[in-house]
Amino acid sequence: MPTIQLGPQDSLYYEYALPESDSRFTFCFFNALTGDTNTWETVIGPRLRAAGHGTLAYNLRGQTNSRFSPGLKLDADLIVDDAIW
């Protein structure tokens, strides 16, 4: 299970596929607060990869397979900080 460790108790689960060539793009998906990477893997991700594009989807802290420290405020600022990381 691929994860990015953000701290001793904090991590983000992700799914990443490289584009097939430099002429293709990597699309990054952001989940709804109640979603997870499965949202993108039913239709959108497979179609983009079939066209040669790359995809990156990750679960926010607190979503499936992404951990967070007790007491950590899970808010919009944290989501933005994690996206920049």
N, CA, C and O atoms as a GROMACS GRO file, in nm:
protein
  340
    1MET      N    1   0.085  -0.117   0.000
    1MET     CA    2   0.000   0.000   0.000
    1MET      C    3   0.090   0.123   0.000
    1MET      O    4   0.159   0.149   0.099
    2PRO      N    5   0.090   0.200  -0.109
    2PRO     CA    6   0.176   0.318  -0.116
    2PRO      C    7   0.122   0.433  -0.030
    2PRO      O    8   0.006   0.470  -0.040
    3THR      N    9   0.208   0.486   0.054
    3THR     CA   10   0.171   0.601   0.137
    3THR      C   11   0.286   0.700   0.141
    3THR      O   12   0.403   0.664   0.124
    4ILE      N   13   0.252   0.825   0.165
    4ILE     CA   14   0.349   0.929   0.192
    4ILE      C   15   0.342   0.954   0.342
    4ILE      O   16   0.235   0.988   0.394
    5GLN      N   17   0.453   0.937   0.412
    5GLN     CA   18   0.456   0.962   0.556
    5GLN      C   19   0.475   1.111   0.581
    5GLN      O   20   0.574   1.170   0.538
    6LEU      N   21   0.380   1.171   0.651
    6LEU     CA   22   0.386   1.313   0.683
    6LEU      C   23   0.431   1.337   0.826
    6LEU      O   24   0.462   1.450   0.864
    7GLY      N   25   0.435   1.233   0.904
    7GLY     CA   26   0.475   1.239   1.044
    7GLY      C   27   0.459   1.101   1.103
    7GLY      O   28   0.414   1.009   1.034
    8PRO      N   29   0.493   1.083   1.230
    8PRO     CA   30   0.487   0.951   1.293
    8PRO      C   31   0.349   0.886   1.287
    8PRO      O   32   0.338   0.764   1.278
    9GLN      N   33   0.242   0.966   1.292
    9GLN     CA   34   0.107   0.912   1.291
    9GLN      C   35   0.024   0.963   1.173
    9GLN      O   36  -0.097   0.944   1.168
   10ASP      N   37   0.090   1.028   1.079
   10ASP     CA   38   0.018   1.090   0.968
   10ASP      C   39   0.071   1.041   0.834
   10ASP      O   40   0.192   1.039   0.810
   11SER      N   41  -0.022   1.000   0.748
   11SER     CA   42   0.018   0.953   0.616
   11SER      C   43  -0.097   0.973   0.518
   11SER      O   44  -0.213   0.986   0.556
   12LEU      N   45  -0.061   0.974   0.390
   12LEU     CA   46  -0.160   0.982   0.282
   12LEU      C   47  -0.144   0.861   0.192
   12LEU      O   48  -0.036   0.835   0.140
   13TYR      N   49  -0.251   0.788   0.175
   13TYR     CA   50  -0.255   0.677   0.079
   13TYR      C   51  -0.272   0.737  -0.060
   13TYR      O   52  -0.349   0.831  -0.078
   14TYR      N   53  -0.200   0.684  -0.160
   14TYR     CA   54  -0.212   0.735  -0.296
   14TYR      C   55  -0.203   0.624  -0.400
   14TYR      O   56  -0.154   0.515  -0.373
   15GLU      N   57  -0.253   0.656  -0.518
   15GLU     CA   58  -0.242   0.570  -0.635
   15GLU      C   59  -0.189   0.657  -0.749
   15GLU      O   60  -0.250   0.759  -0.782
   16TYR      N   61  -0.077   0.617  -0.808
   16TYR     CA   62  -0.011   0.699  -0.909
   16TYR      C   63   0.029   0.613  -1.028
   16TYR      O   64   0.081   0.503  -1.012
   17ALA      N   65   0.002   0.666  -1.147
   17ALA     CA   66   0.047   0.603  -1.271
   17ALA      C   67   0.110   0.711  -1.359
   17ALA      O   68   0.050   0.816  -1.382
   18LEU      N   69   0.229   0.684  -1.407
   18LEU     CA   70   0.300   0.778  -1.494
   18LEU      C   71   0.233   0.788  -1.630
   18LEU      O   72   0.173   0.692  -1.678
   19PRO      N   73   0.242   0.906  -1.695
   19PRO     CA   74   0.194   0.914  -1.833
   19PRO      C   75   0.287   0.833  -1.923
   19PRO      O   76   0.404   0.810  -1.890
   20GLU      N   77   0.235   0.791  -2.036
   20GLU     CA   78   0.314   0.707  -2.126
   20GLU      C   79   0.424   0.783  -2.199
   20GLU      O   80   0.523   0.723  -2.242
   21SER      N   81   0.409   0.916  -2.213
   21SER     CA   82   0.510   0.995  -2.283
   21SER      C   83   0.505   1.139  -2.234
   21SER      O   84   0.413   1.179  -2.163
   22ASP      N   85   0.606   1.217  -2.274
   22ASP     CA   86   0.612   1.358  -2.237
   22ASP      C   87   0.500   1.440  -2.301
   22ASP      O   88   0.473   1.553  -2.258
   23SER      N   89   0.434   1.386  -2.402
   23SER     CA   90   0.325   1.460  -2.467
   23SER      C   91   0.191   1.438  -2.397
   23SER      O   92   0.090   1.495  -2.439
   24ARG      N   93   0.189   1.358  -2.292
   24ARG     CA   94   0.066   1.332  -2.215
   24ARG      C   95   0.074   1.405  -2.081
   24ARG      O   96   0.180   1.453  -2.042
   25PHE      N   97  -0.038   1.412  -2.013
   25PHE     CA   98  -0.048   1.485  -1.887
   25PHE      C   99  -0.071   1.392  -1.771
   25PHE      O  100  -0.110   1.276  -1.790
   26THR      N  101  -0.048   1.440  -1.649
   26THR     CA  102  -0.087   1.369  -1.529
   26THR      C  103  -0.202   1.446  -1.465
   26THR      O  104  -0.190   1.564  -1.435
   27PHE      N  105  -0.313   1.378  -1.446
   27PHE     CA  106  -0.431   1.437  -1.384
   27PHE      C  107  -0.432   1.403  -1.236
   27PHE      O  108  -0.412   1.287  -1.197
   28CYS      N  109  -0.453   1.504  -1.153
   28CYS     CA  110  -0.456   1.486  -1.008
   28CYS      C  111  -0.600   1.501  -0.960
   28CYS      O  112  -0.668   1.598  -0.994
   29PHE      N  113  -0.646   1.405  -0.882
   29PHE     CA  114  -0.783   1.402  -0.835
   29PHE      C  115  -0.792   1.433  -0.687
   29PHE      O  116  -0.714   1.382  -0.607
   30PHE      N  117  -0.888   1.516  -0.652
   30PHE     CA  118  -0.916   1.550  -0.513
   30PHE      C  119  -1.052   1.491  -0.476
   30PHE      O  120  -1.151   1.514  -0.546
   31ASN      N  121  -1.055   1.417  -0.368
   31ASN     CA  122  -1.178   1.351  -0.325
   31ASN      C  123  -1.272   1.448  -0.254
   31ASN      O  124  -1.231   1.550  -0.199
   32ALA      N  125  -1.398   1.413  -0.258
   32ALA     CA  126  -1.494   1.478  -0.169
   32ALA      C  127  -1.462   1.433  -0.027
   32ALA      O  128  -1.394   1.332  -0.008
   33LEU      N  129  -1.510   1.506   0.073
   33LEU     CA  130  -1.480   1.469   0.212
   33LEU      C  131  -1.531   1.330   0.246
   33LEU      O  132  -1.474   1.264   0.334
   34THR      N  133  -1.634   1.284   0.180
   34THR     CA  134  -1.690   1.152   0.209
   34THR      C  135  -1.646   1.047   0.107
   34THR      O  136  -1.699   0.936   0.108
   35GLY      N  137  -1.551   1.079   0.020
   35GLY     CA  138  -1.509   0.987  -0.084
   35GLY      C  139  -1.375   0.923  -0.057
   35GLY      O  140  -1.322   0.930   0.053
   36ASP      N  141  -1.323   0.859  -0.159
   36ASP     CA  142  -1.187   0.806  -0.157
   36ASP      C  143  -1.144   0.780  -0.300
   36ASP      O  144  -1.216   0.814  -0.394
   37THR      N  145  -1.027   0.720  -0.319
   37THR     CA  146  -0.972   0.702  -0.453
   37THR      C  147  -1.060   0.617  -0.543
   37THR      O  148  -1.052   0.628  -0.666
   38ASN      N  149  -1.145   0.533  -0.485
   38ASN     CA  150  -1.234   0.450  -0.567
   38ASN      C  151  -1.325   0.533  -0.656
   38ASN      O  152  -1.367   0.486  -0.762
   39THR      N  153  -1.355   0.655  -0.614
   39THR     CA  154  -1.440   0.744  -0.694
   39THR      C  155  -1.382   0.761  -0.834
   39THR      O  156  -1.456   0.767  -0.932
   40TRP      N  157  -1.250   0.770  -0.842
   40TRP     CA  158  -1.184   0.798  -0.969
   40TRP      C  159  -1.150   0.673  -1.048
   40TRP      O  160  -1.120   0.680  -1.167
   41GLU      N  161  -1.155   0.558  -0.983
   41GLU     CA  162  -1.110   0.435  -1.047
   41GLU      C  163  -1.221   0.355  -1.116
   41GLU      O  164  -1.193   0.250  -1.173
   42THR      N  165  -1.343   0.403  -1.112
   42THR     CA  166  -1.450   0.329  -1.180
   42THR      C  167  -1.450   0.357  -1.330
   42THR      O  168  -1.462   0.265  -1.410
   43VAL      N  169  -1.437   0.485  -1.369
   43VAL     CA  170  -1.443   0.520  -1.511
   43VAL      C  171  -1.330   0.616  -1.550
   43VAL      O  172  -1.257   0.590  -1.646
   44ILE      N  173  -1.317   0.725  -1.478
   44ILE     CA  174  -1.230   0.835  -1.521
   44ILE      C  175  -1.082   0.794  -1.529
   44ILE      O  176  -1.019   0.812  -1.633
   45GLY      N  177  -1.027   0.739  -1.420
   45GLY     CA  178  -0.886   0.701  -1.419
   45GLY      C  179  -0.850   0.601  -1.527
   45GLY      O  180  -0.755   0.624  -1.602
   46PRO      N  181  -0.925   0.490  -1.539
   46PRO     CA  182  -0.892   0.393  -1.644
   46PRO      C  183  -0.898   0.452  -1.786
   46PRO      O  184  -0.816   0.417  -1.871
   47ARG      N  185  -0.993   0.540  -1.811
   47ARG     CA  186  -1.003   0.599  -1.945
   47ARG      C  187  -0.886   0.692  -1.974
   47ARG      O  188  -0.831   0.692  -2.085
   48LEU      N  189  -0.847   0.770  -1.874
   48LEU     CA  190  -0.732   0.859  -1.895
   48LEU      C  191  -0.604   0.778  -1.918
   48LEU      O  192  -0.526   0.812  -2.006
   49ARG      N  193  -0.583   0.672  -1.840
   49ARG     CA  194  -0.463   0.589  -1.858
   49ARG      C  195  -0.466   0.517  -1.993
   49ARG      O  196  -0.362   0.501  -2.056
   50ALA      N  197  -0.584   0.473  -2.037
   50ALA     CA  198  -0.595   0.408  -2.168
   50ALA      C  199  -0.557   0.504  -2.280
   50ALA      O  200  -0.510   0.462  -2.386
   51ALA      N  201  -0.577   0.633  -2.257
   51ALA     CA  202  -0.538   0.735  -2.356
   51ALA      C  203  -0.392   0.778  -2.339
   51ALA      O  204  -0.346   0.867  -2.409
   52GLY      N  205  -0.320   0.715  -2.246
   52GLY     CA  206  -0.178   0.742  -2.228
   52GLY      C  207  -0.145   0.845  -2.121
   52GLY      O  208  -0.027   0.875  -2.099
   53HIS      N  209  -0.245   0.898  -2.054
   53HIS     CA  210  -0.222   0.999  -1.951
   53HIS      C  211  -0.187   0.932  -1.818
   53HIS      O  212  -0.214   0.814  -1.797
   54GLY      N  213  -0.126   1.009  -1.730
   54GLY     CA  214  -0.098   0.963  -1.594
   54GLY      C  215  -0.209   1.009  -1.501
   54GLY      O  216  -0.285   1.100  -1.532
   55THR      N  217  -0.217   0.943  -1.387
   55THR     CA  218  -0.317   0.981  -1.286
   55THR      C  219  -0.255   0.977  -1.147
   55THR      O  220  -0.168   0.894  -1.118
   56LEU      N  221  -0.301   1.067  -1.063
   56LEU     CA  222  -0.263   1.068  -0.921
   56LEU      C  223  -0.390   1.093  -0.841
   56LEU      O  224  -0.456   1.196  -0.857
   57ALA      N  225  -0.423   0.999  -0.756
   57ALA     CA  226  -0.536   1.014  -0.665
   57ALA      C  227  -0.485   0.979  -0.526
   57ALA      O  228  -0.408   0.884  -0.509
   58TYR      N  229  -0.528   1.054  -0.427
   58TYR     CA  230  -0.489   1.021  -0.291
   58TYR      C  231  -0.604   1.045  -0.197
   58TYR      O  232  -0.694   1.125  -0.224
   59ASN      N  233  -0.600   0.975  -0.085
   59ASN     CA  234  -0.703   0.991   0.016
   59ASN      C  235  -0.658   1.094   0.119
   59ASN      O  236  -0.545   1.092   0.165
   60LEU      N  237  -0.750   1.182   0.152
   60LEU     CA  238  -0.724   1.282   0.255
   60LEU      C  239  -0.700   1.213   0.389
   60LEU      O  240  -0.740   1.099   0.409
   61ARG      N  241  -0.635   1.283   0.479
   61ARG     CA  242  -0.617   1.226   0.613
   61ARG      C  243  -0.755   1.194   0.672
   61ARG      O  244  -0.847   1.275   0.667
   62GLY      N  245  -0.765   1.075   0.726
   62GLY     CA  246  -0.892   1.029   0.781
   62GLY      C  247  -0.974   0.946   0.684
   62GLY      O  248  -1.069   0.879   0.724
   63GLN      N  249  -0.939   0.949   0.555
   63GLN     CA  250  -1.006   0.863   0.459
   63GLN      C  251  -0.934   0.728   0.455
   63GLN      O  252  -0.832   0.710   0.521
   64THR      N  253  -0.987   0.634   0.379
   64THR     CA  254  -0.936   0.498   0.372
   64THR      C  255  -0.784   0.494   0.358
   64THR      O  256  -0.728   0.552   0.265
   65ASN      N  257  -0.718   0.425   0.450
   65ASN     CA  258  -0.574   0.400   0.451
   65ASN      C  259  -0.487   0.525   0.472
   65ASN      O  260  -0.364   0.514   0.462
   66SER      N  261  -0.545   0.641   0.499
   66SER     CA  262  -0.469   0.762   0.532
   66SER      C  263  -0.488   0.792   0.680
   66SER      O  264  -0.601   0.801   0.728
   67ARG      N  265  -0.378   0.807   0.751
   67ARG     CA  266  -0.384   0.822   0.898
   67ARG      C  267  -0.364   0.967   0.939
   67ARG      O  268  -0.312   1.049   0.864
   68PHE      N  269  -0.409   0.996   1.062
   68PHE     CA  270  -0.388   1.130   1.119
   68PHE      C  271  -0.371   1.120   1.269
   68PHE      O  272  -0.422   1.029   1.333
   69SER      N  273  -0.298   1.217   1.323
   69SER     CA  274  -0.271   1.222   1.467
   69SER      C  275  -0.398   1.256   1.543
   69SER      O  276  -0.478   1.338   1.497
   70PRO      N  277  -0.418   1.194   1.660
   70PRO     CA  278  -0.533   1.231   1.743
   70PRO      C  279  -0.530   1.381   1.774
   70PRO      O  280  -0.426   1.436   1.807
   71GLY      N  281  -0.645   1.444   1.763
   71GLY     CA  282  -0.656   1.586   1.792
   71GLY      C  283  -0.622   1.678   1.676
   71GLY      O  284  -0.641   1.799   1.687
   72LEU      N  285  -0.571   1.623   1.566
   72LEU     CA  286  -0.537   1.705   1.451
   72LEU      C  287  -0.665   1.761   1.389
   72LEU      O  288  -0.762   1.688   1.368
   73LYS      N  289  -0.666   1.890   1.360
   73LYS     CA  290  -0.782   1.955   1.300
   73LYS      C  291  -0.785   1.924   1.151
   73LYS      O  292  -0.700   1.972   1.075
   74LEU      N  293  -0.881   1.843   1.110
   74LEU     CA  294  -0.896   1.806   0.970
   74LEU      C  295  -0.983   1.912   0.902
   74LEU      O  296  -1.106   1.903   0.903
   75ASP      N  297  -0.918   2.013   0.843
   75ASP     CA  298  -0.992   2.123   0.784
   75ASP      C  299  -0.937   2.157   0.645
   75ASP      O  300  -0.846   2.090   0.596
   76ALA      N  301  -0.993   2.259   0.584
   76ALA     CA  302  -0.953   2.298   0.448
   76ALA      C  303  -0.806   2.338   0.440
   76ALA      O  304  -0.739   2.307   0.342
   77ASP      N  305  -0.755   2.405   0.543
   77ASP     CA  306  -0.613   2.444   0.542
   77ASP      C  307  -0.522   2.322   0.538
   77ASP      O  308  -0.421   2.323   0.468
   78LEU      N  309  -0.557   2.218   0.611
   78LEU     CA  310  -0.477   2.095   0.612
   78LEU      C  311  -0.483   2.026   0.475
   78LEU      O  312  -0.381   1.976   0.427
   79ILE      N  313  -0.599   2.024   0.414
   79ILE     CA  314  -0.613   1.964   0.280
   79ILE      C  315  -0.523   2.037   0.181
   79ILE      O  316  -0.454   1.973   0.102
   80VAL      N  317  -0.522   2.170   0.185
   80VAL     CA  318  -0.437   2.249   0.095
   80VAL      C  319  -0.290   2.224   0.126
   80VAL      O  320  -0.211   2.204   0.034
   81ASP      N  321  -0.252   2.225   0.252
   81ASP     CA  322  -0.113   2.200   0.289
   81ASP      C  323  -0.067   2.063   0.240
   81ASP      O  324   0.044   2.049   0.189
   82ASP      N  325  -0.152   1.962   0.255
   82ASP     CA  326  -0.116   1.828   0.209
   82ASP      C  327  -0.102   1.824   0.055
   82ASP      O  328  -0.015   1.754   0.003
   83ALA      N  329  -0.187   1.896  -0.016
   83ALA     CA  330  -0.179   1.898  -0.162
   83ALA      C  331  -0.050   1.962  -0.210
   83ALA      O  332   0.007   1.921  -0.311
   84ILE      N  333  -0.003   2.063  -0.137
   84ILE     CA  334   0.122   2.130  -0.173
   84ILE      C  335   0.242   2.044  -0.139
   84ILE      O  336   0.344   2.049  -0.208
   85TRP      N  337   0.231   1.966  -0.034
   85TRP     CA  338   0.342   1.883   0.012
   85TRP      C  339   0.388   1.795  -0.100
   85TRP      O  340   0.481   1.716  -0.082
   0.00000   0.00000   0.00000
